Structure formats: C-alpha cells, structure tokens
Amino acid sequence: MAASGIANRRVNVVQGSRRARLGLRTIGVGYLLLLLVIPVLMVFVKAFEDGIANAWETITSPEGMHAFWLTLVMVAVSVPLNTIFGVVCAIVLVRHEFRGKALINSLIDLPFAISPVVVGLALVLVFNQRDGWFGPWLAEQGIRVLFTPIGMVIATVFVSMPFVVREVVPVLQEIGDDQEQAARTLGANGWQTFWRVTLPSIRWGVTYGVVLSTARALGEFGAVAVVSGKISGVTETLPLYVSKQYETFNVSGAYAAAVVLALVGLATLFAMNLIERGGRRRDQAITNTGHAPTTGPSQGEETP
C-alpha cells in the first residue's frame, strides 16, 4: 500500500497538477504566438497597408519576377545536389568504418557553426579573379564565379548542406543493415539493394531533410548577399529583393515580396506533407493487406 502511494506521488511529480500543465501549455503557446504567429500575421497586414496596387506592382515588376525565378533556380539546383550528397554521405558515415570518419562527421556541421557572411567572404577568398585560390585559373578558362548565379548556387549549397545528412543518419542507425545483408545474400547487387531496400527505409528521413534544405535555400541571405553583388535583375534573389525594397523605403512592397517568399515556403511544406501522408497511407495499406494496393484489374482478370 505504501509502495503504491509512493508510485502515485512519483507520477504526480512527473505529470504535475492540472494548473501546472495548463501553465506550461500557456507558456509554450504564448512563446510561439509571440515569436512566430504574430510576426508572420503582421507581415501579411503590412504588405497591403498601402493598398493592393503597390504590392502587386512591386511583386510583378521585372526585378521582382527575376528575383522570384532566380530564387526558385537556387532551390532547384541546390536541393537535389544536397539530397544526393546527403544520402551518400549518410550511408558512408553509418555503414563504413575508415580513418578520418570523425573529422568528416564534424565538417558536415560546419555550416551550422559558421555565420553565412563568413561563408560568403571565404568564397570570395577562394574564387576572387584577382588573387583568389582558384579564381585566376577559372578566369583563364572563361569561368566567372563571383557575382554570378554560379557563386550563388555554391553559397546556397554550402549553407543548406547538413540537413539531409543529419535527418538520414539516425534513420540508418535505427534500421540497421540486416535487410541489406539479406538482399545481398539473395543475389542483389549494390544498386538493387540501395534502390529496393535502403531507400524505401530512409525515405521519410530524406523527405524531412529535403523540406529543411528547401526552407534554408529559400531564405538564404548572408552568404548569397556577399557573393552575388546584389545586382538588380541579374544576381538578386527574393530575400535580397525584400531587403532592397525596405532600404529604399518601399515598406509595403518589401512586405509583399516577403509574403511571396513565405507562401512559397508554406507551399513546399504543404506539398511534402501531402506526399508523406500518401506514402504512409500506402504503407498502412500494404501492412494491412500484405500487398501493394492496385488501382486497375489484377493480373489474370479480363478487362470488360
């Protein structure tokens, strides 16, 4: 009886009273409202403070449209590159043992530790055409990196590099390699093992990594600002365009461009959630029925 009372007291200590739980929830929700929800709502309000016409003109101007499409190009190039690199690097780190593994594992987190502005300055040091490490040689080959979309892609790839790796590594560690070894025992080669066993097992980790990498690439400012030169209509992404509109006192136009940037990010997140839900429903159907669902006639049936 005494032991039961002690156990109940311990549960109460862990769970807390009803007032304590409500207080913690209020703090959590209030913190999110103060730092996330209210600022985002104010962006939408400020975007149309001077009327829809000014916001629309800012967004649909040639500079605004170019900034929008250049931002999408940065995402379309950097995210696939980081996805491929992230999956390969995660497999190497988890499935292989070699000297220097700890160093590589630490270097992957370098973009988290270094300011994006420092990254941009480092790229200037490396690719400067006058006295950079590789800049003069690339200039002789007719390749210009700084103040071009090439340098912007490199900067975006660098700052968004760790996300896929860090999402996939724990998944690989969790699932182990028993299924992969079984596939090799049954005669599957390396590519077949990866495509049919490994990739389906890590796809949700890859999905989360892609979402985070996309969000980081969409909003990158510091490193891109240094290597792009902020040339309007040439090397100006949407975050740089927002900054320029604000600095030129077009406040509502800056907020309108920020709304577009936020909507693109939300659309990406929504699309990924739809893909995830569809995949989970399919996995559940396979678990319940023992085979993949079909939408047409099964093999052996005649089509009427």
GROMACS .gro file of C-alpha atoms in nm:
model
  304
    1MET     CA    1   0.000   0.000   0.000
    2ALA     CA    2   0.284   0.234   0.092
    3ALA     CA    3   0.466   0.144  -0.228
    4SER     CA    4   0.153   0.225  -0.430
    5GLY     CA    5   0.129   0.565  -0.263
    6ILE     CA    6   0.493   0.640  -0.339
    7ALA     CA    7   0.440   0.539  -0.704
    8ASN     CA    8   0.135   0.766  -0.731
    9ARG     CA    9   0.329   1.057  -0.586
   10ARG     CA   10   0.606   0.999  -0.836
   11VAL     CA   11   0.357   1.001  -1.123
   12ASN     CA   12   0.210   1.325  -0.993
   13VAL     CA   13   0.555   1.480  -0.968
   14VAL     CA   14   0.627   1.389  -1.329
   15GLN     CA   15   0.288   1.484  -1.470
   16GLY     CA   16   0.227   1.784  -1.248
   17SER     CA   17  -0.102   1.925  -1.134
   18ARG     CA   18  -0.370   2.043  -1.375
   19ARG     CA   19  -0.275   2.405  -1.306
   20ALA     CA   20   0.093   2.331  -1.377
   21ARG     CA   21   0.010   2.158  -1.705
   22LEU     CA   22  -0.209   2.449  -1.816
   23GLY     CA   23   0.067   2.690  -1.721
   24LEU     CA   24   0.327   2.503  -1.927
   25ARG     CA   25   0.094   2.486  -2.226
   26THR     CA   26   0.019   2.858  -2.196
   27ILE     CA   27   0.390   2.938  -2.189
   28GLY     CA   28   0.454   2.719  -2.495
   29VAL     CA   29   0.165   2.856  -2.699
   30GLY     CA   30   0.238   3.213  -2.591
   31TYR     CA   31   0.602   3.178  -2.691
   32LEU     CA   32   0.501   3.053  -3.038
   33LEU     CA   33   0.245   3.330  -3.078
   34LEU     CA   34   0.493   3.599  -2.974
   35LEU     CA   35   0.785   3.487  -3.189
   36LEU     CA   36   0.619   3.315  -3.485
   37VAL     CA   37   0.247   3.359  -3.544
   38ILE     CA   38   0.206   3.730  -3.465
   39PRO     CA   39   0.512   3.846  -3.668
   40VAL     CA   40   0.401   3.642  -3.969
   41LEU     CA   41   0.048   3.782  -3.947
   42MET     CA   42   0.189   4.134  -3.925
   43VAL     CA   43   0.387   4.073  -4.246
   44PHE     CA   44   0.061   3.993  -4.427
   45VAL     CA   45  -0.109   4.300  -4.277
   46LYS     CA   46   0.177   4.537  -4.362
   47ALA     CA   47   0.201   4.401  -4.719
   48PHE     CA   48  -0.133   4.557  -4.812
   49GLU     CA   49  -0.115   4.862  -4.586
   50ASP     CA   50  -0.072   5.097  -4.885
   51GLY     CA   51  -0.321   4.909  -5.100
   52ILE     CA   52  -0.305   4.607  -5.327
   53ALA     CA   53  -0.186   4.809  -5.627
   54ASN     CA   54   0.154   4.896  -5.479
   55ALA     CA   55   0.212   4.542  -5.354
   56TRP     CA   56   0.116   4.394  -5.690
   57GLU     CA   57   0.337   4.638  -5.879
   58THR     CA   58   0.635   4.553  -5.660
   59ILE     CA   59   0.589   4.179  -5.700
   60THR     CA   60   0.522   4.182  -6.076
   61SER     CA   61   0.796   4.429  -6.168
   62PRO     CA   62   1.074   4.288  -6.391
   63GLU     CA   63   1.318   4.296  -6.099
   64GLY     CA   64   1.069   4.126  -5.870
   65MET     CA   65   0.985   3.849  -6.117
   66HIS     CA   66   1.354   3.790  -6.189
   67ALA     CA   67   1.426   3.768  -5.816
   68PHE     CA   68   1.142   3.520  -5.774
   69TRP     CA   69   1.256   3.292  -6.056
   70LEU     CA   70   1.623   3.314  -5.955
   71THR     CA   71   1.527   3.204  -5.604
   72LEU     CA   72   1.346   2.902  -5.748
   73VAL     CA   73   1.655   2.823  -5.959
   74MET     CA   74   1.872   2.832  -5.646
   75VAL     CA   75   1.638   2.584  -5.479
   76ALA     CA   76   1.603   2.364  -5.788
   77VAL     CA   77   1.981   2.326  -5.817
   78SER     CA   78   2.099   2.319  -5.457
   79VAL     CA   79   1.836   2.090  -5.303
   80PRO     CA   80   1.885   1.794  -5.544
   81LEU     CA   81   2.263   1.827  -5.508
   82ASN     CA   82   2.240   1.826  -5.131
   83THR     CA   83   1.991   1.539  -5.135
   84ILE     CA   84   2.224   1.317  -5.337
   85PHE     CA   85   2.524   1.420  -5.130
   86GLY     CA   86   2.331   1.381  -4.805
   87VAL     CA   87   2.213   1.027  -4.876
   88VAL     CA   88   2.555   0.911  -4.998
   89CYS     CA   89   2.736   1.076  -4.710
   90ALA     CA   90   2.495   0.932  -4.453
   91ILE     CA   91   2.545   0.580  -4.591
   92VAL     CA   92   2.922   0.623  -4.583
   93LEU     CA   93   2.918   0.750  -4.224
   94VAL     CA   94   2.685   0.479  -4.091
   95ARG     CA   95   2.774   0.173  -4.299
   96HIS     CA   96   3.153   0.214  -4.331
   97GLU     CA   97   3.448   0.245  -4.095
   98PHE     CA   98   3.757   0.440  -4.205
   99ARG     CA   99   4.016   0.681  -4.079
  100GLY     CA  100   3.901   1.040  -4.070
  101LYS     CA  101   3.534   0.949  -4.021
  102ALA     CA  102   3.503   1.166  -3.710
  103LEU     CA  103   3.659   1.460  -3.895
  104ILE     CA  104   3.413   1.430  -4.185
  105ASN     CA  105   3.127   1.398  -3.939
  106SER     CA  106   3.236   1.723  -3.775
  107LEU     CA  107   3.292   1.909  -4.102
  108ILE     CA  108   2.934   1.839  -4.209
  109ASP     CA  109   2.813   2.056  -3.920
  110LEU     CA  110   3.041   2.343  -4.020
  111PRO     CA  111   2.760   2.546  -4.187
  112PHE     CA  112   2.573   2.536  -3.855
  113ALA     CA  113   2.867   2.684  -3.667
  114ILE     CA  114   2.987   2.950  -3.913
  115SER     CA  115   2.797   3.268  -3.995
  116PRO     CA  116   2.670   3.279  -4.356
  117VAL     CA  117   2.852   3.610  -4.403
  118VAL     CA  118   3.179   3.437  -4.317
  119VAL     CA  119   3.093   3.168  -4.572
  120GLY     CA  120   3.044   3.435  -4.837
  121LEU     CA  121   3.375   3.600  -4.752
  122ALA     CA  122   3.550   3.262  -4.768
  123LEU     CA  123   3.408   3.206  -5.117
  124VAL     CA  124   3.536   3.549  -5.219
  125LEU     CA  125   3.881   3.448  -5.094
  126VAL     CA  126   3.869   3.125  -5.294
  127PHE     CA  127   3.714   3.246  -5.621
  128ASN     CA  128   3.837   3.605  -5.644
  129GLN     CA  129   3.962   3.654  -6.001
  130ARG     CA  130   4.249   3.877  -5.897
  131ASP     CA  131   4.420   3.690  -5.613
  132GLY     CA  132   4.187   3.401  -5.520
  133TRP     CA  133   4.298   3.042  -5.491
  134PHE     CA  134   4.107   2.922  -5.797
  135GLY     CA  135   3.968   3.247  -5.937
  136PRO     CA  136   4.255   3.337  -6.173
  137TRP     CA  137   4.270   2.988  -6.324
  138LEU     CA  138   3.892   2.977  -6.371
  139ALA     CA  139   3.904   3.322  -6.531
  140GLU     CA  140   4.156   3.190  -6.785
  141GLN     CA  141   3.905   2.917  -6.871
  142GLY     CA  142   3.633   3.178  -6.918
  143ILE     CA  143   3.450   3.082  -6.599
  144ARG     CA  144   3.340   3.354  -6.359
  145VAL     CA  145   3.209   3.251  -6.018
  146LEU     CA  146   3.169   3.565  -5.809
  147PHE     CA  147   2.877   3.797  -5.887
  148THR     CA  148   2.713   3.529  -6.100
  149PRO     CA  149   2.446   3.265  -6.029
  150ILE     CA  150   2.726   3.005  -6.014
  151GLY     CA  151   2.868   3.159  -5.698
  152MET     CA  152   2.520   3.198  -5.554
  153VAL     CA  153   2.449   2.829  -5.608
  154ILE     CA  154   2.776   2.734  -5.438
  155ALA     CA  155   2.691   2.954  -5.138
  156THR     CA  156   2.338   2.811  -5.117
  157VAL     CA  157   2.463   2.454  -5.142
  158PHE     CA  158   2.713   2.516  -4.864
  159VAL     CA  159   2.470   2.665  -4.611
  160SER     CA  160   2.198   2.401  -4.675
  161MET     CA  161   2.432   2.101  -4.695
  162PRO     CA  162   2.391   1.937  -4.349
  163PHE     CA  163   2.013   1.895  -4.333
  164VAL     CA  164   1.962   1.578  -4.539
  165VAL     CA  165   2.266   1.413  -4.380
  166ARG     CA  166   2.150   1.484  -4.027
  167GLU     CA  167   1.799   1.355  -4.096
  168VAL     CA  168   1.910   1.035  -4.269
  169VAL     CA  169   2.193   0.926  -4.036
  170PRO     CA  170   1.966   0.848  -3.733
  171VAL     CA  171   1.725   0.654  -3.956
  172LEU     CA  172   2.006   0.439  -4.097
  173GLN     CA  173   2.134   0.374  -3.745
  174GLU     CA  174   1.786   0.276  -3.631
  175ILE     CA  175   1.701   0.031  -3.911
  176GLY     CA  176   2.040  -0.144  -3.906
  177ASP     CA  177   2.174  -0.340  -4.201
  178ASP     CA  178   2.006  -0.680  -4.158
  179GLN     CA  179   1.774  -0.632  -4.457
  180GLU     CA  180   2.059  -0.509  -4.675
  181GLN     CA  181   2.269  -0.812  -4.589
  182ALA     CA  182   1.973  -1.039  -4.662
  183ALA     CA  183   1.929  -0.875  -5.004
  184ARG     CA  184   2.297  -0.929  -5.086
  185THR     CA  185   2.270  -1.291  -4.976
  186LEU     CA  186   1.981  -1.337  -5.219
  187GLY     CA  187   2.195  -1.206  -5.506
  188ALA     CA  188   2.109  -0.834  -5.520
  189ASN     CA  189   2.387  -0.604  -5.629
  190GLY     CA  190   2.471  -0.276  -5.458
  191TRP     CA  191   2.236  -0.061  -5.667
  192GLN     CA  192   1.944  -0.302  -5.631
  193THR     CA  193   1.999  -0.318  -5.255
  194PHE     CA  194   2.001   0.059  -5.228
  195TRP     CA  195   1.701   0.117  -5.455
  196ARG     CA  196   1.475  -0.158  -5.320
  197VAL     CA  197   1.582  -0.188  -4.956
  198THR     CA  198   1.777   0.111  -4.825
  199LEU     CA  199   1.597   0.399  -4.996
  200PRO     CA  200   1.242   0.288  -4.904
  201SER     CA  201   1.356   0.255  -4.542
  202ILE     CA  202   1.503   0.607  -4.523
  203ARG     CA  203   1.257   0.793  -4.744
  204TRP     CA  204   1.091   0.983  -4.457
  205GLY     CA  205   1.428   1.098  -4.328
  206VAL     CA  206   1.514   1.213  -4.681
  207THR     CA  207   1.178   1.391  -4.705
  208TYR     CA  208   1.231   1.585  -4.383
  209GLY     CA  209   1.585   1.671  -4.490
  210VAL     CA  210   1.459   1.800  -4.826
  211VAL     CA  211   1.199   2.019  -4.654
  212LEU     CA  212   1.459   2.172  -4.422
  213SER     CA  213   1.711   2.216  -4.703
  214THR     CA  214   1.447   2.382  -4.922
  215ALA     CA  215   1.349   2.622  -4.646
  216ARG     CA  216   1.712   2.713  -4.586
  217ALA     CA  217   1.780   2.766  -4.957
  218LEU     CA  218   1.469   2.983  -4.999
  219GLY     CA  219   1.561   3.217  -4.717
  220GLU     CA  220   1.939   3.234  -4.752
  221PHE     CA  221   2.061   3.592  -4.733
  222GLY     CA  222   2.408   3.641  -4.581
  223ALA     CA  223   2.632   3.424  -4.797
  224VAL     CA  224   2.439   3.499  -5.116
  225ALA     CA  225   2.450   3.874  -5.044
  226VAL     CA  226   2.830   3.865  -5.030
  227VAL     CA  227   2.896   3.660  -5.345
  228SER     CA  228   2.614   3.797  -5.561
  229GLY     CA  229   2.691   4.168  -5.555
  230LYS     CA  230   2.313   4.232  -5.532
  231ILE     CA  231   2.289   4.328  -5.898
  232SER     CA  232   1.925   4.411  -5.964
  233GLY     CA  233   1.772   4.191  -6.231
  234VAL     CA  234   2.088   3.977  -6.254
  235THR     CA  235   2.201   3.832  -5.921
  236GLU     CA  236   1.924   3.939  -5.685
  237THR     CA  237   1.721   3.666  -5.514
  238LEU     CA  238   1.390   3.726  -5.341
  239PRO     CA  239   1.541   3.775  -4.989
  240LEU     CA  240   1.784   4.031  -5.136
  241TYR     CA  241   1.495   4.196  -5.320
  242VAL     CA  242   1.299   4.224  -4.995
  243SER     CA  243   1.597   4.390  -4.829
  244LYS     CA  244   1.642   4.636  -5.116
  245GLN     CA  245   1.276   4.738  -5.115
  246TYR     CA  246   1.290   4.800  -4.743
  247GLU     CA  247   1.611   5.003  -4.770
  248THR     CA  248   1.455   5.219  -5.042
  249PHE     CA  249   1.156   5.292  -4.814
  250ASN     CA  250   0.909   5.083  -5.014
  251VAL     CA  251   0.793   4.918  -4.693
  252SER     CA  252   0.467   4.769  -4.821
  253GLY     CA  253   0.647   4.639  -5.130
  254ALA     CA  254   0.911   4.475  -4.911
  255TYR     CA  255   0.641   4.306  -4.704
  256ALA     CA  256   0.457   4.198  -5.021
  257ALA     CA  257   0.773   4.029  -5.152
  258ALA     CA  258   0.819   3.870  -4.809
  259VAL     CA  259   0.463   3.734  -4.834
  260VAL     CA  260   0.550   3.569  -5.166
  261LEU     CA  261   0.859   3.416  -5.008
  262ALA     CA  262   0.655   3.288  -4.714
  263LEU     CA  263   0.387   3.144  -4.942
  264VAL     CA  264   0.648   2.955  -5.146
  265GLY     CA  265   0.788   2.806  -4.826
  266LEU     CA  266   0.443   2.711  -4.699
  267ALA     CA  267   0.354   2.556  -5.035
  268THR     CA  268   0.669   2.345  -5.021
  269LEU     CA  269   0.588   2.230  -4.669
  270PHE     CA  270   0.227   2.153  -4.766
  271ALA     CA  271   0.336   1.952  -5.071
  272MET     CA  272   0.581   1.749  -4.865
  273ASN     CA  273   0.311   1.678  -4.606
  274LEU     CA  274   0.077   1.554  -4.879
  275ILE     CA  275   0.348   1.325  -5.013
  276GLU     CA  276   0.420   1.197  -4.663
  277ARG     CA  277   0.054   1.128  -4.587
  278GLY     CA  278   0.005   0.948  -4.917
  279GLY     CA  279   0.312   0.736  -4.854
  280ARG     CA  280   0.205   0.650  -4.500
  281ARG     CA  281  -0.143   0.551  -4.618
  282ARG     CA  282   0.015   0.325  -4.878
  283ASP     CA  283   0.244   0.171  -4.616
  284GLN     CA  284  -0.055   0.111  -4.390
  285ALA     CA  285  -0.248  -0.050  -4.676
  286ILE     CA  286   0.045  -0.279  -4.752
  287THR     CA  287   0.072  -0.371  -4.383
  288ASN     CA  288  -0.300  -0.449  -4.355
  289THR     CA  289  -0.340  -0.642  -4.681
  290GLY     CA  290   0.006  -0.787  -4.725
  291HIS     CA  291   0.049  -0.642  -5.076
  292ALA     CA  292   0.051  -0.308  -5.251
  293PRO     CA  293  -0.293  -0.169  -5.342
  294THR     CA  294  -0.384  -0.174  -5.708
  295THR     CA  295  -0.598   0.071  -5.898
  296GLY     CA  296  -0.669  -0.143  -6.201
  297PRO     CA  297  -0.762  -0.506  -6.269
  298SER     CA  298  -0.535  -0.762  -6.108
  299GLN     CA  299  -0.321  -0.989  -6.316
  300GLY     CA  300  -0.525  -1.261  -6.477
  301GLU     CA  301  -0.850  -1.064  -6.482
  302GLU     CA  302  -1.003  -0.962  -6.808
  303THR     CA  303  -1.089  -0.601  -6.866
  304PRO     CA  304  -1.459  -0.572  -6.959
   0.00000   0.00000   0.00000
